[in-house]
PDB file of N, CA, C and O in Angstrom:
ATOM      1  N   GLN P   1       0.834  -1.199   0.000  1.00  0.00           N
ATOM      2  CA  GLN P   1       0.000   0.000   0.000  1.00  0.00           C
ATOM      3  C   GLN P   1       0.865   1.243   0.000  1.00  0.00           C
ATOM      4  O   GLN P   1       1.858   1.316   0.699  1.00  0.00           O
ATOM      5  N   ASP P   2       0.470   2.210  -0.780  1.00  0.00           N
ATOM      6  CA  ASP P   2       1.236   3.445  -0.744  1.00  0.00           C
ATOM      7  C   ASP P   2       0.693   4.363   0.347  1.00  0.00           C
ATOM      8  O   ASP P   2      -0.331   4.104   0.966  1.00  0.00           O
ATOM      9  N   MET P   3       1.431   5.448   0.584  1.00  0.00           N
ATOM     10  CA  MET P   3       1.125   6.357   1.697  1.00  0.00           C
ATOM     11  C   MET P   3      -0.272   6.955   1.587  1.00  0.00           C
ATOM     12  O   MET P   3      -0.986   7.036   2.580  1.00  0.00           O
ATOM     13  N   ASP P   4      -0.683   7.341   0.387  1.00  0.00           N
ATOM     14  CA  ASP P   4      -2.005   7.950   0.224  1.00  0.00           C
ATOM     15  C   ASP P   4      -3.123   6.966   0.576  1.00  0.00           C
ATOM     16  O   ASP P   4      -4.114   7.355   1.196  1.00  0.00           O
ATOM     17  N   GLU P   5      -2.957   5.727   0.186  1.00  0.00           N
ATOM     18  CA  GLU P   5      -3.968   4.716   0.498  1.00  0.00           C
ATOM     19  C   GLU P   5      -4.047   4.472   1.999  1.00  0.00           C
ATOM     20  O   GLU P   5      -5.138   4.343   2.560  1.00  0.00           O
ATOM     21  N   GLU P   6      -2.895   4.417   2.649  1.00  0.00           N
ATOM     22  CA  GLU P   6      -2.868   4.226   4.102  1.00  0.00           C
ATOM     23  C   GLU P   6      -3.528   5.407   4.801  1.00  0.00           C
ATOM     24  O   GLU P   6      -4.285   5.230   5.755  1.00  0.00           O
ATOM     25  N   LYS P   7      -3.225   6.599   4.331  1.00  0.00           N
ATOM     26  CA  LYS P   7      -3.805   7.808   4.916  1.00  0.00           C
ATOM     27  C   LYS P   7      -5.324   7.802   4.761  1.00  0.00           C
ATOM     28  O   LYS P   7      -6.050   8.103   5.708  1.00  0.00           O
ATOM     29  N   LYS P   8      -5.803   7.442   3.588  1.00  0.00           N
ATOM     30  CA  LYS P   8      -7.248   7.379   3.355  1.00  0.00           C
ATOM     31  C   LYS P   8      -7.908   6.349   4.260  1.00  0.00           C
ATOM     32  O   LYS P   8      -9.001   6.572   4.785  1.00  0.00           O
ATOM     33  N   LEU P   9      -7.247   5.220   4.458  1.00  0.00           N
ATOM     34  CA  LEU P   9      -7.774   4.177   5.329  1.00  0.00           C
ATOM     35  C   LEU P   9      -7.852   4.660   6.773  1.00  0.00           C
ATOM     36  O   LEU P   9      -8.849   4.436   7.469  1.00  0.00           O
ATOM     37  N   ILE P  10      -6.819   5.353   7.237  1.00  0.00           N
ATOM     38  CA  ILE P  10      -6.819   5.904   8.601  1.00  0.00           C
ATOM     39  C   ILE P  10      -7.938   6.922   8.759  1.00  0.00           C
ATOM     40  O   ILE P  10      -8.669   6.913   9.758  1.00  0.00           O
ATOM     41  N   ILE P  11      -8.097   7.796   7.774  1.00  0.00           N
ATOM     42  CA  ILE P  11      -9.164   8.805   7.816  1.00  0.00           C
ATOM     43  C   ILE P  11     -10.528   8.121   7.871  1.00  0.00           C
ATOM     44  O   ILE P  11     -11.397   8.504   8.655  1.00  0.00           O
ATOM     45  N   GLN P  12     -10.708   7.093   7.055  1.00  0.00           N
ATOM     46  CA  GLN P  12     -11.975   6.359   7.031  1.00  0.00           C
ATOM     47  C   GLN P  12     -12.266   5.722   8.387  1.00  0.00           C
ATOM     48  O   GLN P  12     -13.377   5.817   8.908  1.00  0.00           O
ATOM     49  N   LYS P  13     -11.261   5.095   8.982  1.00  0.00           N
ATOM     50  CA  LYS P  13     -11.445   4.444  10.288  1.00  0.00           C
ATOM     51  C   LYS P  13     -11.784   5.459  11.375  1.00  0.00           C
ATOM     52  O   LYS P  13     -12.666   5.222  12.201  1.00  0.00           O
ATOM     53  N   LEU P  14     -11.080   6.595  11.373  1.00  0.00           N
ATOM     54  CA  LEU P  14     -11.361   7.623  12.380  1.00  0.00           C
ATOM     55  C   LEU P  14     -12.744   8.231  12.188  1.00  0.00           C
ATOM     56  O   LEU P  14     -13.467   8.481  13.166  1.00  0.00           O
ATOM     57  N   ALA P  15     -13.119   8.487  10.935  1.00  0.00           N
ATOM     58  CA  ALA P  15     -14.443   9.058  10.656  1.00  0.00           C
ATOM     59  C   ALA P  15     -15.537   8.120  11.125  1.00  0.00           C
ATOM     60  O   ALA P  15     -16.538   8.553  11.717  1.00  0.00           O
ATOM     61  N   THR P  16     -15.349   6.834  10.902  1.00  0.00           N
ATOM     62  CA  THR P  16     -16.333   5.848  11.344  1.00  0.00           C
ATOM     63  C   THR P  16     -16.371   5.764  12.867  1.00  0.00           C
ATOM     64  O   THR P  16     -17.445   5.783  13.478  1.00  0.00           O
ATOM     65  N   LYS P  17     -15.195   5.676  13.468  1.00  0.00           N
ATOM     66  CA  LYS P  17     -15.107   5.542  14.922  1.00  0.00           C
ATOM     67  C   LYS P  17     -15.755   6.720  15.646  1.00  0.00           C
ATOM     68  O   LYS P  17     -16.456   6.540  16.640  1.00  0.00           O
ATOM     69  N   TYR P  18     -15.516   7.930  15.167  1.00  0.00           N
ATOM     70  CA  TYR P  18     -16.016   9.126  15.848  1.00  0.00           C
ATOM     71  C   TYR P  18     -17.266   9.715  15.190  1.00  0.00           C
ATOM     72  O   TYR P  18     -17.702  10.802  15.570  1.00  0.00           O
ATOM     73  N   ASN P  19     -17.828   8.998  14.202  1.00  0.00           N
ATOM     74  CA  ASN P  19     -19.037   9.430  13.523  1.00  0.00           C
ATOM     75  C   ASN P  19     -18.918  10.870  13.012  1.00  0.00           C
ATOM     76  O   ASN P  19     -19.736  11.734  13.307  1.00  0.00           O
ATOM     77  N   MET P  20     -17.844  11.097  12.255  1.00  0.00           N
ATOM     78  CA  MET P  20     -17.568  12.420  11.709  1.00  0.00           C
ATOM     79  C   MET P  20     -17.453  12.334  10.186  1.00  0.00           C
ATOM     80  O   MET P  20     -17.096  11.278   9.658  1.00  0.00           O
ATOM     81  N   PRO P  21     -17.722  13.435   9.486  1.00  0.00           N
ATOM     82  CA  PRO P  21     -17.564  13.439   8.028  1.00  0.00           C
ATOM     83  C   PRO P  21     -16.088  13.229   7.646  1.00  0.00           C
ATOM     84  O   PRO P  21     -15.176  13.699   8.339  1.00  0.00           O
ATOM     85  N   LEU P  22     -15.860  12.538   6.530  1.00  0.00           N
ATOM     86  CA  LEU P  22     -14.500  12.291   6.053  1.00  0.00           C
ATOM     87  C   LEU P  22     -13.730  13.597   5.868  1.00  0.00           C
ATOM     88  O   LEU P  22     -12.551  13.686   6.208  1.00  0.00           O
ATOM     89  N   GLN P  23     -14.375  14.602   5.313  1.00  0.00           N
ATOM     90  CA  GLN P  23     -13.728  15.889   5.058  1.00  0.00           C
ATOM     91  C   GLN P  23     -13.233  16.522   6.356  1.00  0.00           C
ATOM     92  O   GLN P  23     -12.123  17.050   6.417  1.00  0.00           O
ATOM     93  N   THR P  24     -14.016  16.455   7.401  1.00  0.00           N
ATOM     94  CA  THR P  24     -13.635  17.029   8.692  1.00  0.00           C
ATOM     95  C   THR P  24     -12.412  16.323   9.259  1.00  0.00           C
ATOM     96  O   THR P  24     -11.462  16.966   9.704  1.00  0.00           O
ATOM     97  N   VAL P  25     -12.431  15.002   9.230  1.00  0.00           N
ATOM     98  CA  VAL P  25     -11.296  14.228   9.738  1.00  0.00           C
ATOM     99  C   VAL P  25     -10.051  14.522   8.909  1.00  0.00           C
ATOM    100  O   VAL P  25      -8.955  14.716   9.457  1.00  0.00           O
ATOM    101  N   SER P  26     -10.195  14.597   7.606  1.00  0.00           N
ATOM    102  CA  SER P  26      -9.072  14.898   6.727  1.00  0.00           C
ATOM    103  C   SER P  26      -8.480  16.268   7.048  1.00  0.00           C
ATOM    104  O   SER P  26      -7.253  16.435   7.110  1.00  0.00           O
ATOM    105  N   GLU P  27      -9.313  17.259   7.260  1.00  0.00           N
ATOM    106  CA  GLU P  27      -8.843  18.609   7.594  1.00  0.00           C
ATOM    107  C   GLU P  27      -8.105  18.620   8.928  1.00  0.00           C
ATOM    108  O   GLU P  27      -7.083  19.291   9.062  1.00  0.00           O
ATOM    109  N   ILE P  28      -8.608  17.875   9.892  1.00  0.00           N
ATOM    110  CA  ILE P  28      -7.958  17.792  11.205  1.00  0.00           C
ATOM    111  C   ILE P  28      -6.563  17.183  11.060  1.00  0.00           C
ATOM    112  O   ILE P  28      -5.584  17.689  11.619  1.00  0.00           O
ATOM    113  N   ILE P  29      -6.460  16.111  10.314  1.00  0.00           N
ATOM    114  CA  ILE P  29      -5.179  15.431  10.133  1.00  0.00           C
ATOM    115  C   ILE P  29      -4.189  16.310   9.370  1.00  0.00           C
ATOM    116  O   ILE P  29      -3.011  16.405   9.724  1.00  0.00           O
ATOM    117  N   ASN P  30      -4.648  16.986   8.339  1.00  0.00           N
ATOM    118  CA  ASN P  30      -3.750  17.778   7.497  1.00  0.00           C
ATOM    119  C   ASN P  30      -3.380  19.131   8.085  1.00  0.00           C
ATOM    120  O   ASN P  30      -2.361  19.715   7.708  1.00  0.00           O
ATOM    121  N   PHE P  31      -4.169  19.633   9.021  1.00  0.00           N
ATOM    122  CA  PHE P  31      -3.937  20.979   9.548  1.00  0.00           C
ATOM    123  C   PHE P  31      -2.554  21.130  10.164  1.00  0.00           C
ATOM    124  O   PHE P  31      -1.847  22.097   9.906  1.00  0.00           O
ATOM    125  N   GLN P  32      -2.151  20.183  10.980  1.00  0.00           N
ATOM    126  CA  GLN P  32      -0.872  20.320  11.673  1.00  0.00           C
ATOM    127  C   GLN P  32       0.299  20.390  10.689  1.00  0.00           C
ATOM    128  O   GLN P  32       1.258  21.129  10.899  1.00  0.00           O
ATOM    129  N   PHE P  33       0.211  19.655   9.587  1.00  0.00           N
ATOM    130  CA  PHE P  33       1.296  19.686   8.614  1.00  0.00           C
ATOM    131  C   PHE P  33       1.275  20.973   7.796  1.00  0.00           C
ATOM    132  O   PHE P  33       2.319  21.492   7.412  1.00  0.00           O
ATOM    133  N   LYS P  34       0.102  21.504   7.555  1.00  0.00           N
ATOM    134  CA  LYS P  34       0.004  22.804   6.881  1.00  0.00           C
ATOM    135  C   LYS P  34       0.602  23.891   7.774  1.00  0.00           C
ATOM    136  O   LYS P  34       1.279  24.802   7.297  1.00  0.00           O
ATOM    137  N   PHE P  35       0.367  23.766   9.086  1.00  0.00           N
ATOM    138  CA  PHE P  35       0.913  24.724  10.040  1.00  0.00           C
ATOM    139  C   PHE P  35       2.448  24.676  10.031  1.00  0.00           C
ATOM    140  O   PHE P  35       3.115  25.710   9.958  1.00  0.00           O
ATOM    141  N   VAL P  36       3.012  23.470  10.082  1.00  0.00           N
ATOM    142  CA  VAL P  36       4.472  23.306  10.048  1.00  0.00           C
ATOM    143  C   VAL P  36       5.027  23.905   8.758  1.00  0.00           C
ATOM    144  O   VAL P  36       6.015  24.650   8.781  1.00  0.00           O
ATOM    145  N   ASN P  37       4.399  23.611   7.643  1.00  0.00           N
ATOM    146  CA  ASN P  37       4.835  24.142   6.354  1.00  0.00           C
ATOM    147  C   ASN P  37       4.793  25.664   6.349  1.00  0.00           C
ATOM    148  O   ASN P  37       5.730  26.328   5.879  1.00  0.00           O
ATOM    149  N   LYS P  38       3.727  26.236   6.877  1.00  0.00           N
ATOM    150  CA  LYS P  38       3.570  27.692   6.902  1.00  0.00           C
ATOM    151  C   LYS P  38       4.671  28.351   7.729  1.00  0.00           C
ATOM    152  O   LYS P  38       5.284  29.321   7.304  1.00  0.00           O
ATOM    153  N   VAL P  39       4.945  27.814   8.904  1.00  0.00           N
ATOM    154  CA  VAL P  39       5.968  28.391   9.778  1.00  0.00           C
ATOM    155  C   VAL P  39       7.357  28.260   9.145  1.00  0.00           C
ATOM    156  O   VAL P  39       8.124  29.214   9.115  1.00  0.00           O
ATOM    157  N   MET P  40       7.667  27.082   8.622  1.00  0.00           N
ATOM    158  CA  MET P  40       8.996  26.869   8.048  1.00  0.00           C
ATOM    159  C   MET P  40       9.205  27.665   6.759  1.00  0.00           C
ATOM    160  O   MET P  40      10.319  28.075   6.458  1.00  0.00           O
ATOM    161  N   SER P  41       8.145  27.889   5.999  1.00  0.00           N
ATOM    162  CA  SER P  41       8.296  28.619   4.743  1.00  0.00           C
ATOM    163  C   SER P  41       8.564  30.102   4.960  1.00  0.00           C
ATOM    164  O   SER P  41       8.964  30.801   4.028  1.00  0.00           O
ATOM    165  N   LYS P  42       8.393  30.600   6.180  1.00  0.00           N
ATOM    166  CA  LYS P  42       8.709  32.002   6.472  1.00  0.00           C
ATOM    167  C   LYS P  42      10.207  32.249   6.449  1.00  0.00           C
ATOM    168  O   LYS P  42      10.648  33.383   6.364  1.00  0.00           O
ATOM    169  N   GLY P  43      10.988  31.168   6.546  1.00  0.00           N
ATOM    170  CA  GLY P  43      12.437  31.303   6.455  1.00  0.00           C
ATOM    171  C   GLY P  43      13.139  31.628   7.755  1.00  0.00           C
ATOM    172  O   GLY P  43      14.329  31.898   7.770  1.00  0.00           O
ATOM    173  N   LYS P  44      12.431  31.630   8.865  1.00  0.00           N
ATOM    174  CA  LYS P  44      13.056  31.935  10.154  1.00  0.00           C
ATOM    175  C   LYS P  44      13.691  30.685  10.773  1.00  0.00           C
ATOM    176  O   LYS P  44      14.481  30.789  11.694  1.00  0.00           O
ATOM    177  N   PHE P  45      13.319  29.523  10.269  1.00  0.00           N
ATOM    178  CA  PHE P  45      13.876  28.246  10.696  1.00  0.00           C
ATOM    179  C   PHE P  45      13.712  27.995  12.194  1.00  0.00           C
ATOM    180  O   PHE P  45      14.608  27.481  12.856  1.00  0.00           O
ATOM    181  N   GLU P  46      12.570  28.374  12.723  1.00  0.00           N
ATOM    182  CA  GLU P  46      12.268  28.130  14.124  1.00  0.00           C
ATOM    183  C   GLU P  46      11.870  26.670  14.312  1.00  0.00           C
ATOM    184  O   GLU P  46      11.289  26.056  13.425  1.00  0.00           O
ATOM    185  N   ALA P  47      12.171  26.126  15.484  1.00  0.00           N
ATOM    186  CA  ALA P  47      11.738  24.766  15.806  1.00  0.00           C
ATOM    187  C   ALA P  47      10.240  24.779  16.082  1.00  0.00           C
ATOM    188  O   ALA P  47       9.713  25.734  16.646  1.00  0.00           O
ATOM    189  N   ILE P  48       9.572  23.726  15.656  1.00  0.00           N
ATOM    190  CA  ILE P  48       8.122  23.619  15.838  1.00  0.00           C
ATOM    191  C   ILE P  48       7.837  22.294  16.526  1.00  0.00           C
ATOM    192  O   ILE P  48       8.261  21.235  16.058  1.00  0.00           O
ATOM    193  N   ARG P  49       7.122  22.341  17.629  1.00  0.00           N
ATOM    194  CA  ARG P  49       6.771  21.118  18.352  1.00  0.00           C
ATOM    195  C   ARG P  49       5.281  20.845  18.202  1.00  0.00           C
ATOM    196  O   ARG P  49       4.451  21.708  18.460  1.00  0.00           O
ATOM    197  N   LEU P  50       4.970  19.636  17.750  1.00  0.00           N
ATOM    198  CA  LEU P  50       3.586  19.183  17.694  1.00  0.00           C
ATOM    199  C   LEU P  50       3.399  18.212  18.851  1.00  0.00           C
ATOM    200  O   LEU P  50       4.019  17.140  18.866  1.00  0.00           O
ATOM    201  N   PRO P  51       2.587  18.571  19.835  1.00  0.00           N
ATOM    202  CA  PRO P  51       2.409  17.699  20.994  1.00  0.00           C
ATOM    203  C   PRO P  51       2.042  16.271  20.597  1.00  0.00           C
ATOM    204  O   PRO P  51       1.229  16.058  19.704  1.00  0.00           O
ATOM    205  N   TYR P  52       2.669  15.330  21.237  1.00  0.00           N
ATOM    206  CA  TYR P  52       2.449  13.892  21.043  1.00  0.00           C
ATOM    207  C   TYR P  52       2.871  13.396  19.660  1.00  0.00           C
ATOM    208  O   TYR P  52       2.570  12.282  19.289  1.00  0.00           O
ATOM    209  N   PHE P  53       3.561  14.246  18.885  1.00  0.00           N
ATOM    210  CA  PHE P  53       3.981  13.815  17.549  1.00  0.00           C
ATOM    211  C   PHE P  53       5.475  14.005  17.334  1.00  0.00           C
ATOM    212  O   PHE P  53       6.146  13.125  16.845  1.00  0.00           O
ATOM    213  N   GLY P  54       5.981  15.179  17.647  1.00  0.00           N
ATOM    214  CA  GLY P  54       7.405  15.390  17.483  1.00  0.00           C
ATOM    215  C   GLY P  54       7.775  16.846  17.306  1.00  0.00           C
ATOM    216  O   GLY P  54       6.938  17.733  17.322  1.00  0.00           O
ATOM    217  N   LYS P  55       9.089  17.043  17.159  1.00  0.00           N
ATOM    218  CA  LYS P  55       9.641  18.381  16.985  1.00  0.00           C
ATOM    219  C   LYS P  55      10.274  18.450  15.596  1.00  0.00           C
ATOM    220  O   LYS P  55      11.019  17.561  15.205  1.00  0.00           O
ATOM    221  N   PHE P  56       9.955  19.502  14.877  1.00  0.00           N
ATOM    222  CA  PHE P  56      10.486  19.705  13.538  1.00  0.00           C
ATOM    223  C   PHE P  56      11.428  20.906  13.578  1.00  0.00           C
ATOM    224  O   PHE P  56      11.059  21.964  14.066  1.00  0.00           O
ATOM    225  N   ASN P  57      12.648  20.698  13.084  1.00  0.00           N
ATOM    226  CA  ASN P  57      13.586  21.799  13.028  1.00  0.00           C
ATOM    227  C   ASN P  57      14.593  21.557  11.916  1.00  0.00           C
ATOM    228  O   ASN P  57      14.704  20.462  11.391  1.00  0.00           O
ATOM    229  N   VAL P  58      15.319  22.613  11.583  1.00  0.00           N
ATOM    230  CA  VAL P  58      16.343  22.525  10.559  1.00  0.00           C
ATOM    231  C   VAL P  58      17.664  22.230  11.260  1.00  0.00           C
ATOM    232  O   VAL P  58      18.023  22.904  12.230  1.00  0.00           O
ATOM    233  N   HIS P  59      18.388  21.225  10.768  1.00  0.00           N
ATOM    234  CA  HIS P  59      19.686  20.873  11.335  1.00  0.00           C
ATOM    235  C   HIS P  59      20.628  22.070  11.196  1.00  0.00           C
ATOM    236  O   HIS P  59      20.644  22.747  10.167  1.00  0.00           O
ATOM    237  N   LYS P  60      21.440  22.348  12.230  1.00  0.00           N
ATOM    238  CA  LYS P  60      22.280  23.554  12.229  1.00  0.00           C
ATOM    239  C   LYS P  60      23.264  23.587  11.058  1.00  0.00           C
ATOM    240  O   LYS P  60      23.526  24.654  10.509  1.00  0.00           O
ATOM    241  N   ASN P  61      23.789  22.439  10.630  1.00  0.00           N
ATOM    242  CA  ASN P  61      24.695  22.432   9.485  1.00  0.00           C
ATOM    243  C   ASN P  61      23.961  22.746   8.186  1.00  0.00           C
ATOM    244  O   ASN P  61      24.511  23.391   7.296  1.00  0.00           O
ATOM    245  N   ARG P  62      22.733  22.285   8.074  1.00  0.00           N
ATOM    246  CA  ARG P  62      21.923  22.588   6.895  1.00  0.00           C
ATOM    247  C   ARG P  62      21.606  24.085   6.857  1.00  0.00           C
ATOM    248  O   ARG P  62      21.660  24.717   5.807  1.00  0.00           O
ATOM    249  N   LEU P  63      21.307  24.652   8.013  1.00  0.00           N
ATOM    250  CA  LEU P  63      21.011  26.080   8.098  1.00  0.00           C
ATOM    251  C   LEU P  63      22.241  26.892   7.699  1.00  0.00           C
ATOM    252  O   LEU P  63      22.134  27.865   6.957  1.00  0.00           O
ATOM    253  N   LYS P  64      23.410  26.470   8.150  1.00  0.00           N
ATOM    254  CA  LYS P  64      24.657  27.146   7.788  1.00  0.00           C
ATOM    255  C   LYS P  64      24.856  27.109   6.271  1.00  0.00           C
ATOM    256  O   LYS P  64      25.197  28.115   5.654  1.00  0.00           O
ATOM    257  N   TYR P  65      24.615  25.952   5.666  1.00  0.00           N
ATOM    258  CA  TYR P  65      24.745  25.790   4.222  1.00  0.00           C
ATOM    259  C   TYR P  65      23.773  26.717   3.479  1.00  0.00           C
ATOM    260  O   TYR P  65      24.145  27.393   2.519  1.00  0.00           O
ATOM    261  N   ILE P  66      22.545  26.769   3.936  1.00  0.00           N
ATOM    262  CA  ILE P  66      21.524  27.616   3.306  1.00  0.00           C
ATOM    263  C   ILE P  66      21.931  29.088   3.379  1.00  0.00           C
ATOM    264  O   ILE P  66      21.823  29.826   2.403  1.00  0.00           O
ATOM    265  N   LYS P  67      22.409  29.508   4.548  1.00  0.00           N
ATOM    266  CA  LYS P  67      22.821  30.912   4.713  1.00  0.00           C
ATOM    267  C   LYS P  67      24.021  31.248   3.821  1.00  0.00           C
ATOM    268  O   LYS P  67      24.062  32.307   3.212  1.00  0.00           O
ATOM    269  N   GLU P  68      24.993  30.335   3.721  1.00  0.00           N
ATOM    270  CA  GLU P  68      26.151  30.567   2.865  1.00  0.00           C
ATOM    271  C   GLU P  68      25.744  30.668   1.401  1.00  0.00           C
ATOM    272  O   GLU P  68      26.244  31.522   0.673  1.00  0.00           O
ATOM    273  N   LYS P  69      24.845  29.793   0.966  1.00  0.00           N
ATOM    274  CA  LYS P  69      24.374  29.821  -0.425  1.00  0.00           C
ATOM    275  C   LYS P  69      23.631  31.130  -0.736  1.00  0.00           C
ATOM    276  O   LYS P  69      23.781  31.691  -1.811  1.00  0.00           O
ATOM    277  N   SER P  70      22.815  31.583   0.212  1.00  0.00           N
ATOM    278  CA  SER P  70      22.041  32.802  -0.040  1.00  0.00           C
ATOM    279  C   SER P  70      22.946  34.028  -0.072  1.00  0.00           C
ATOM    280  O   SER P  70      22.670  34.994  -0.779  1.00  0.00           O
ATOM    281  N   GLU P  71      24.058  34.003   0.680  1.00  0.00           N
ATOM    282  CA  GLU P  71      24.994  35.132   0.676  1.00  0.00           C
ATOM    283  C   GLU P  71      25.783  35.185  -0.626  1.00  0.00           C
ATOM    284  O   GLU P  71      26.194  36.246  -1.068  1.00  0.00           O
ATOM    285  N   GLN P  72      26.004  34.040  -1.256  1.00  0.00           N
ATOM    286  CA  GLN P  72      26.746  33.977  -2.514  1.00  0.00           C
ATOM    287  C   GLN P  72      25.921  34.472  -3.694  1.00  0.00           C
ATOM    288  O   GLN P  72      26.459  34.895  -4.695  1.00  0.00           O
ATOM    289  N   SER P  73      24.616  34.427  -3.561  1.00  0.00           N
ATOM    290  CA  SER P  73      23.730  34.826  -4.678  1.00  0.00           C
ATOM    291  C   SER P  73      23.672  36.322  -4.851  1.00  0.00           C
ATOM    292  O   SER P  73      23.866  37.119  -4.052  1.00  0.00           O
TER     293      SER P  73
END
């Protein structure tokens, strides 16, 4: 099974379990990742913690590389 199929199956199971519309469950699941994307795309490279899921951040060496590349441009 590919990732999209697994995701759809999880959404279906949660919607059934909690008697919620598929669209609502899908929006709930996708919101946190849209939030992470929005914060990281600002370019400030702040760490983002999603409770019970994990912490997303840019590795310091990668950040150094990005800054050096942008200064060369």
